[in-house]
Short mmCIF file of C-alpha atoms and ligand atoms in Angstrom, two decimals:
data_model
loop_
_atom_site.label_atom_id
_atom_site.label_comp_id
_atom_site.label_asym_id
_atom_site.label_seq_id
_atom_site.Cartn_x
_atom_site.Cartn_y
_atom_site.Cartn_z
CA UNK V 1 6.35 11.51 0.03
CA UNK V 2 3.94 11.31 2.98
CA UNK V 3 0.63 9.46 2.78
CA UNK V 4 -2.07 8.90 5.41
CA UNK V 5 -4.13 6.12 3.81
CA UNK V 6 -1.66 4.15 1.71
CA UNK V 7 1.78 2.66 2.33
CA UNK V 8 4.46 2.73 -0.33
CA UNK V 9 7.45 0.42 0.07
CA UNK V 10 10.16 -0.67 -2.30
CA UNK V 11 11.38 -4.19 -2.86
CA UNK V 12 14.21 -3.99 -5.38
CA UNK V 13 12.76 -2.77 -8.68
CA UNK V 14 9.18 -3.32 -7.51
CA UNK V 15 7.16 -0.72 -5.64
CA UNK V 16 4.42 -2.05 -3.40
CA UNK V 17 1.46 0.22 -2.77
CA UNK V 18 -0.80 -1.02 0.02
CA UNK V 19 -4.23 0.46 0.61
CA UNK V 20 -3.94 1.07 4.32
CA UNK V 21 -7.26 1.30 6.17
CA UNK V 22 -7.37 -2.30 7.42
CA UNK V 23 -10.00 -1.58 10.12
CA UNK V 24 -12.33 -0.42 7.28
CA UNK V 25 -11.29 -3.31 5.02
CA UNK V 26 -9.27 -0.76 3.01
CA UNK V 27 -12.44 0.95 1.78
CA UNK V 28 -11.42 3.63 -0.70
CA UNK V 29 -12.20 7.07 0.68
CA UNK V 30 -11.74 10.13 -1.54
CA UNK V 31 -8.50 10.80 0.30
CA UNK V 32 -7.23 7.28 -0.33
CA UNK V 33 -8.08 7.53 -4.03
CA UNK V 34 -6.32 10.91 -4.31
CA UNK V 35 -3.25 9.51 -2.56
CA UNK V 36 -3.21 6.50 -4.88
CA UNK V 37 -3.37 8.81 -7.92
CA UNK V 38 -0.42 10.80 -6.52
CA UNK V 39 1.60 7.67 -5.72
CA UNK V 40 1.06 6.16 -9.17
CA UNK V 41 2.18 9.36 -10.88
CA UNK V 42 5.30 9.52 -8.68
CA UNK V 43 6.20 5.86 -9.15
CA UNK V 44 5.69 6.04 -12.89
CA UNK V 45 8.42 8.71 -12.97
CA UNK V 46 10.65 7.05 -10.35
CA UNK V 47 13.60 5.62 -12.28
CA UNK V 48 14.43 2.68 -10.02
CA UNK V 49 10.84 1.41 -10.03
CA UNK V 50 10.14 -0.99 -12.89
CA UNK V 51 6.91 -2.64 -11.74
CA UNK V 52 4.17 -1.67 -9.29
CA UNK V 53 2.17 -4.04 -7.07
CA UNK V 54 -1.15 -2.89 -5.59
CA UNK V 55 -2.45 -4.71 -2.53
CA UNK V 56 -4.38 -4.26 0.71
CA UNK V 57 -3.01 -3.96 4.25
CA UNK V 58 -4.00 -6.56 6.79
CA UNK V 59 -5.10 -10.11 6.24
CA UNK V 60 -8.72 -9.68 5.18
CA UNK V 61 -9.10 -7.32 2.26
CA UNK V 62 -7.61 -6.06 -0.96
CA UNK V 63 -10.35 -3.46 -0.69
CA UNK V 64 -14.05 -3.66 0.09
CA UNK V 65 -14.62 -0.97 -2.54
CA UNK V 66 -15.49 2.70 -2.43
CA UNK V 67 -16.14 4.12 1.03
CA UNK V 68 -19.92 3.75 1.19
CA UNK V 69 -20.25 6.53 3.79
CA UNK V 70 -19.18 9.06 1.17
CA UNK V 71 -22.13 8.21 -1.10
CA UNK V 72 -24.52 9.56 1.48
CA UNK V 73 -25.74 13.00 0.45
CA UNK V 74 -23.55 13.22 -2.66
CA UNK V 75 -25.30 15.17 -5.42
CA UNK V 76 -25.24 14.55 -9.16
CA UNK V 77 -23.30 17.76 -9.73
CA UNK V 78 -20.68 16.73 -7.16
CA UNK V 79 -20.37 13.34 -8.85
CA UNK V 80 -20.00 14.99 -12.27
CA UNK V 81 -17.24 17.28 -10.95
CA UNK V 82 -15.40 14.23 -9.62
CA UNK V 83 -15.46 12.68 -13.09
CA UNK V 84 -14.36 15.97 -14.69
CA UNK V 85 -11.26 16.03 -12.50
CA UNK V 86 -10.37 12.50 -13.62
CA UNK V 87 -10.68 9.33 -11.60
CA UNK V 88 -8.35 6.85 -9.96
CA UNK V 89 -9.19 4.45 -12.78
CA UNK V 90 -8.03 7.00 -15.38
CA UNK V 91 -4.79 7.33 -13.41
CA UNK V 92 -4.29 3.54 -13.45
CA UNK V 93 -4.92 3.59 -17.20
CA UNK V 94 -2.29 6.31 -17.65
CA UNK V 95 0.40 4.38 -15.75
CA UNK V 96 3.00 3.23 -18.24
CA UNK V 97 4.73 0.73 -15.94
CA UNK V 98 3.20 -2.70 -15.38
CA UNK V 99 0.72 -2.83 -12.51
CA UNK V 100 0.00 -6.09 -10.70
CA UNK V 101 -3.02 -6.44 -8.43
CA UNK V 102 -2.10 -8.74 -5.52
CA UNK V 103 -5.60 -9.64 -4.33
CA UNK V 104 -5.20 -10.77 -0.74
CA UNK V 105 -8.85 -10.93 0.37
CA UNK V 106 -12.16 -9.11 -0.21
CA UNK V 107 -12.23 -7.37 -3.57
CA UNK V 108 -15.60 -5.72 -4.14
CA UNK V 109 -17.19 -2.95 -6.15
CA UNK V 110 -14.70 -0.16 -6.83
CA UNK V 111 -12.00 -2.52 -5.55
CA UNK V 112 -12.75 -4.98 -8.31
CA UNK V 113 -12.75 -2.08 -10.77
CA UNK V 114 -9.31 -1.11 -9.48
CA UNK V 115 -8.01 -4.67 -9.87
CA UNK V 116 -9.51 -4.91 -13.36
CA UNK V 117 -7.79 -1.67 -14.40
CA UNK V 118 -4.42 -3.24 -13.49
CA UNK V 119 -2.44 -5.34 -15.98
CA UNK V 120 -2.21 -8.67 -14.13
CA UNK V 121 -4.34 -10.04 -11.28
CA UNK V 122 -2.89 -12.61 -8.85
CA UNK V 123 -5.34 -13.78 -6.17
CA UNK V 124 -4.99 -15.59 -2.87
CA UNK V 125 -7.12 -18.71 -2.58
CA UNK V 126 -8.85 -16.83 0.27
CA UNK V 127 -9.94 -13.94 -1.97
CA UNK V 128 -13.60 -13.19 -2.64
CA UNK V 129 -14.55 -10.97 -5.54
CA UNK V 130 -17.73 -9.24 -6.63
CA UNK V 131 -19.18 -6.40 -8.66
CA UNK V 132 -21.44 -5.65 -5.73
CA UNK V 133 -22.73 -2.09 -6.30
CA UNK V 134 -26.26 -3.30 -7.07
CA UNK V 135 -26.56 -4.46 -3.44
CA UNK V 136 -26.64 -0.81 -2.32
CA UNK V 137 -28.85 0.40 -5.16
CA UNK V 138 -26.17 1.82 -7.44
CA UNK V 139 -24.21 0.63 -10.47
CA UNK V 140 -20.49 0.34 -11.26
CA UNK V 141 -19.02 3.82 -11.86
CA UNK V 142 -15.29 3.15 -12.17
CA UNK V 143 -15.28 1.34 -15.50
CA UNK V 144 -16.68 -1.96 -14.23
CA UNK V 145 -19.52 -2.18 -16.75
CA UNK V 146 -16.96 -1.92 -19.55
CA UNK V 147 -13.93 -3.82 -18.23
CA UNK V 148 -15.82 -6.74 -16.69
CA UNK V 149 -17.41 -7.98 -19.96
CA UNK V 150 -14.07 -7.60 -21.72
CA UNK V 151 -12.50 -9.91 -19.14
CA UNK V 152 -15.24 -12.46 -18.53
CA UNK V 153 -17.69 -12.10 -21.44
CA UNK V 154 -21.12 -10.51 -21.54
CA UNK V 155 -23.09 -13.26 -19.78
CA UNK V 156 -20.73 -13.64 -16.83
CA UNK V 157 -20.45 -9.85 -16.54
CA UNK V 158 -24.20 -9.41 -16.44
CA UNK V 159 -24.58 -12.26 -13.96
CA UNK V 160 -22.02 -10.71 -11.59
CA UNK V 161 -23.27 -7.13 -12.02
CA UNK V 162 -27.01 -7.78 -11.80
CA UNK V 163 -26.91 -10.28 -8.91
CA UNK V 164 -24.15 -8.54 -6.94
CA UNK V 165 -23.06 -12.04 -5.93
CA UNK V 166 -19.57 -12.69 -4.62
CA UNK V 167 -17.42 -15.41 -6.13
CA UNK V 168 -14.48 -17.26 -4.65
CA UNK V 169 -11.00 -17.22 -6.18
CA UNK V 170 -11.47 -20.54 -8.00
CA UNK V 171 -14.60 -19.27 -9.76
CA UNK V 172 -12.87 -15.96 -10.53
CA UNK V 173 -10.05 -17.90 -12.19
CA UNK V 174 -12.49 -20.08 -14.11
CA UNK V 175 -14.24 -17.07 -15.69
CA UNK V 176 -11.02 -15.13 -16.32
CA UNK V 177 -11.54 -12.44 -13.71
CA UNK V 178 -8.10 -13.19 -12.24
CA UNK V 179 -5.06 -14.59 -14.00
CA UNK V 180 -3.66 -16.83 -11.29
CA UNK V 181 -4.72 -18.16 -7.88
CA UNK V 182 -2.14 -19.25 -5.32
CA UNK V 183 -2.28 -20.49 -1.71
CA UNK V 184 -2.53 -17.47 0.60
CA UNK V 185 0.90 -18.16 2.12
CA UNK V 186 2.54 -18.01 -1.34
CA UNK V 187 0.77 -14.90 -2.61
CA UNK V 188 3.63 -12.44 -2.08
CA UNK V 189 6.29 -14.84 -3.28
CA UNK V 190 4.46 -15.63 -6.51
CA UNK V 191 3.50 -12.00 -7.21
CA UNK V 192 7.09 -10.81 -6.73
CA UNK V 193 8.33 -13.68 -8.89
CA UNK V 194 6.22 -12.37 -11.77
CA UNK V 195 7.11 -8.74 -11.02
CA UNK V 196 10.84 -9.57 -10.91
CA UNK V 197 10.63 -11.47 -14.17
CA UNK V 198 9.05 -8.44 -15.87
CA UNK V 199 11.57 -6.13 -14.20
CA UNK V 200 14.44 -8.18 -15.67
CA UNK V 201 13.31 -7.29 -19.22
CA UNK V 202 14.12 -4.10 -21.13
CA UNK V 203 11.96 -1.44 -19.48
CA UNK V 204 11.44 0.21 -22.86
CA UNK V 205 10.24 -3.01 -24.50
CA UNK V 206 7.98 -3.72 -21.51
CA UNK V 207 6.33 -0.29 -21.77
CA UNK V 208 5.81 -0.58 -25.51
CA UNK V 209 4.46 -4.13 -25.20
CA UNK V 210 2.05 -3.03 -22.47
CA UNK V 211 0.86 -0.07 -24.54
CA UNK V 212 0.29 -2.30 -27.58
CA UNK V 213 -1.61 -5.02 -25.73
CA UNK V 214 -3.75 -2.58 -23.75
CA UNK V 215 -4.69 -0.76 -26.96
CA UNK V 216 -6.51 -3.94 -28.00
CA UNK V 217 -9.21 -3.08 -25.44
CA UNK V 218 -10.09 0.20 -27.12
CA UNK V 219 -9.17 -0.16 -30.79
CA UNK V 220 -10.69 -2.19 -33.61
CA UNK V 221 -8.33 -4.86 -34.99
CA UNK V 222 -7.11 -2.91 -38.04
CA UNK V 223 -6.31 0.22 -36.00
CA UNK V 224 -4.77 -1.87 -33.22
CA UNK V 225 -2.51 -3.59 -35.73
CA UNK V 226 -1.42 -0.21 -37.12
CA UNK V 227 -0.65 0.99 -33.60
CA UNK V 228 1.34 -2.19 -32.94
CA UNK V 229 3.25 -1.69 -36.19
CA UNK V 230 4.16 1.89 -35.26
CA UNK V 231 5.49 0.74 -31.84
CA UNK V 232 7.32 -2.19 -33.46
CA UNK V 233 8.91 0.24 -35.93
CA UNK V 234 9.94 2.46 -33.02
CA UNK V 235 11.55 -0.40 -31.10
CA UNK V 236 13.77 -1.12 -34.13
CA UNK V 237 15.61 2.13 -33.22
CA UNK V 238 16.33 1.10 -29.64
CA UNK V 239 19.74 0.17 -28.27
CA UNK V 240 18.04 -2.64 -26.37
CA UNK V 241 16.95 -4.22 -29.65
CA UNK V 242 20.57 -4.21 -30.86
CA UNK V 243 21.76 -5.55 -27.50
CA UNK V 244 19.02 -8.20 -27.21
CA UNK V 245 19.68 -9.57 -30.67
CA UNK V 246 23.47 -9.47 -30.20
CA UNK V 247 23.22 -11.20 -26.79
CA UNK V 248 21.08 -13.96 -28.32
CA UNK V 249 23.58 -14.54 -31.14
CA UNK V 250 26.52 -14.48 -28.71
CA UNK V 251 24.65 -16.87 -26.35
CA UNK V 252 24.85 -14.59 -23.28
CA UNK V 253 22.45 -12.59 -21.11
CA UNK V 254 21.50 -9.16 -22.41
CA UNK V 255 22.48 -6.01 -20.50
CA UNK V 256 19.55 -3.67 -20.95
CA UNK V 257 19.94 0.08 -21.15
CA UNK V 258 16.19 0.67 -21.19
CA UNK V 259 16.39 2.85 -24.26
N1 LIG U 1 -17.14 1.41 2.78
C1 LIG U 1 -17.00 1.87 4.02
N2 LIG U 1 -16.77 1.07 5.08
C2 LIG U 1 -16.71 -0.24 4.86
C3 LIG U 1 -16.87 -0.80 3.57
C4 LIG U 1 -17.08 0.08 2.49
N3 LIG U 1 -17.17 -0.34 1.23
N4 LIG U 1 -16.76 -2.15 3.68
C5 LIG U 1 -16.54 -2.42 4.98
N5 LIG U 1 -16.51 -1.28 5.69
C6 LIG U 1 -16.28 -1.12 7.13
C7 LIG U 1 -17.50 -1.54 7.93
O1 LIG U 1 -18.45 -0.49 7.99
C8 LIG U 1 -16.86 -1.84 9.27
O2 LIG U 1 -16.58 -0.64 9.92
P1 LIG U 1 -17.01 -0.44 11.49
O3 LIG U 1 -16.20 -1.49 12.22
O4 LIG U 1 -16.60 0.95 11.80
O5 LIG U 1 -18.48 -0.71 11.54
C9 LIG U 1 -15.51 -2.45 8.87
O6 LIG U 1 -15.26 -2.00 7.56
C10 LIG U 1 -15.51 -3.97 8.88
O7 LIG U 1 -16.58 -4.40 8.04
P2 LIG U 1 -17.63 -5.53 8.47
O8 LIG U 1 -18.82 -5.41 7.59
O9 LIG U 1 -17.84 -5.49 9.95
O10 LIG U 1 -16.79 -6.85 8.11
P3 LIG U 1 -17.35 -8.27 7.70
O11 LIG U 1 -16.14 -9.16 7.62
O12 LIG U 1 -18.48 -8.68 8.57
O13 LIG U 1 -17.96 -8.06 6.23
C11 LIG U 1 -17.90 -7.34 3.91
C12 LIG U 1 -17.11 -7.76 5.17
C13 LIG U 1 -16.84 -6.88 2.90
C14 LIG U 1 -18.67 -8.52 3.37
C15 LIG U 1 -18.86 -6.20 4.24
O14 LIG U 1 -18.17 -5.20 4.97
C16 LIG U 1 -19.44 -5.54 3.01
O15 LIG U 1 -20.35 -6.06 2.41
N6 LIG U 1 -18.89 -4.34 2.63
C17 LIG U 1 -19.37 -3.61 1.47
C18 LIG U 1 -18.82 -4.21 0.22
C19 LIG U 1 -19.38 -3.52 -1.01
O16 LIG U 1 -20.52 -3.70 -1.37
N7 LIG U 1 -18.54 -2.69 -1.65
C20 LIG U 1 -18.92 -2.00 -2.84
C21 LIG U 1 -19.29 -0.62 -2.53
S1 LIG U 1 -19.86 0.25 -3.96
#
């Protein structure tokens, strides 16, 4: 598959998708977003890929957000059509495999929305994050107003969104915007360590667990518990459940079949 604005590489069971416009701090043009949507759909179907890491090319940015040039002259109707066709953030939501955001530098606006749509966020100690749309007279449009308060609480979300201030990695960790911060030189190693650990589990169980946990963001507790129970009931039928339990009782490593 050929792409102009992203790079897809494979490292064992982990696919690494790098936003690749380093001279523009990996700003997300429409083309880049469309290519990301395509890559995620392909990788979700690709059998050998068990986890997906999103990151930015170069040493400065994860992504500095949506390409601001493309806002110029855009009409309301054009914006509405873009939403009708589905967004990058919807595509991230649809991805069944675990997605890790490896935040290697600037992570602003739509870039923060992209990272927040992922499952796990690992940041370099050099990263700077912000919900910065207000600085150019707009508001978050990729789910930021909804995902940010779920991650950091209403007060922190409003503070970040209304001020447009940037925070460093330590502050992002403190408020729960990222899940782990590591020295820049260890970012890849630590991210792949987590990705490999997930990849060593039953792929079926991983997908069901991800679906159950993510449902908690959109369902009330009683409905979420029912959803969890239906997935738990389903997993009772899996060969991996039989194998996992047998391996535990026989004191050996399980050999997953992923079904
Ligand atoms: N969209 C389009 N281009 C962008 C961009 C964006 N979101 N962010 C950076 N760029 C481009 C710059 O225009 C510049 O291109 P040029 O060399 O052709 O002029 C290049 O990337 C480097 O950016 P520059 O501003 O020179 O780097 P810096 O290190 O001085 O500053 C930032 C970095 C991230 C602080 C600054 O670029 C910035 O504030 N960007 C916008 C961030 C933002 O608000 N994003 C949310 C958009 S909704």
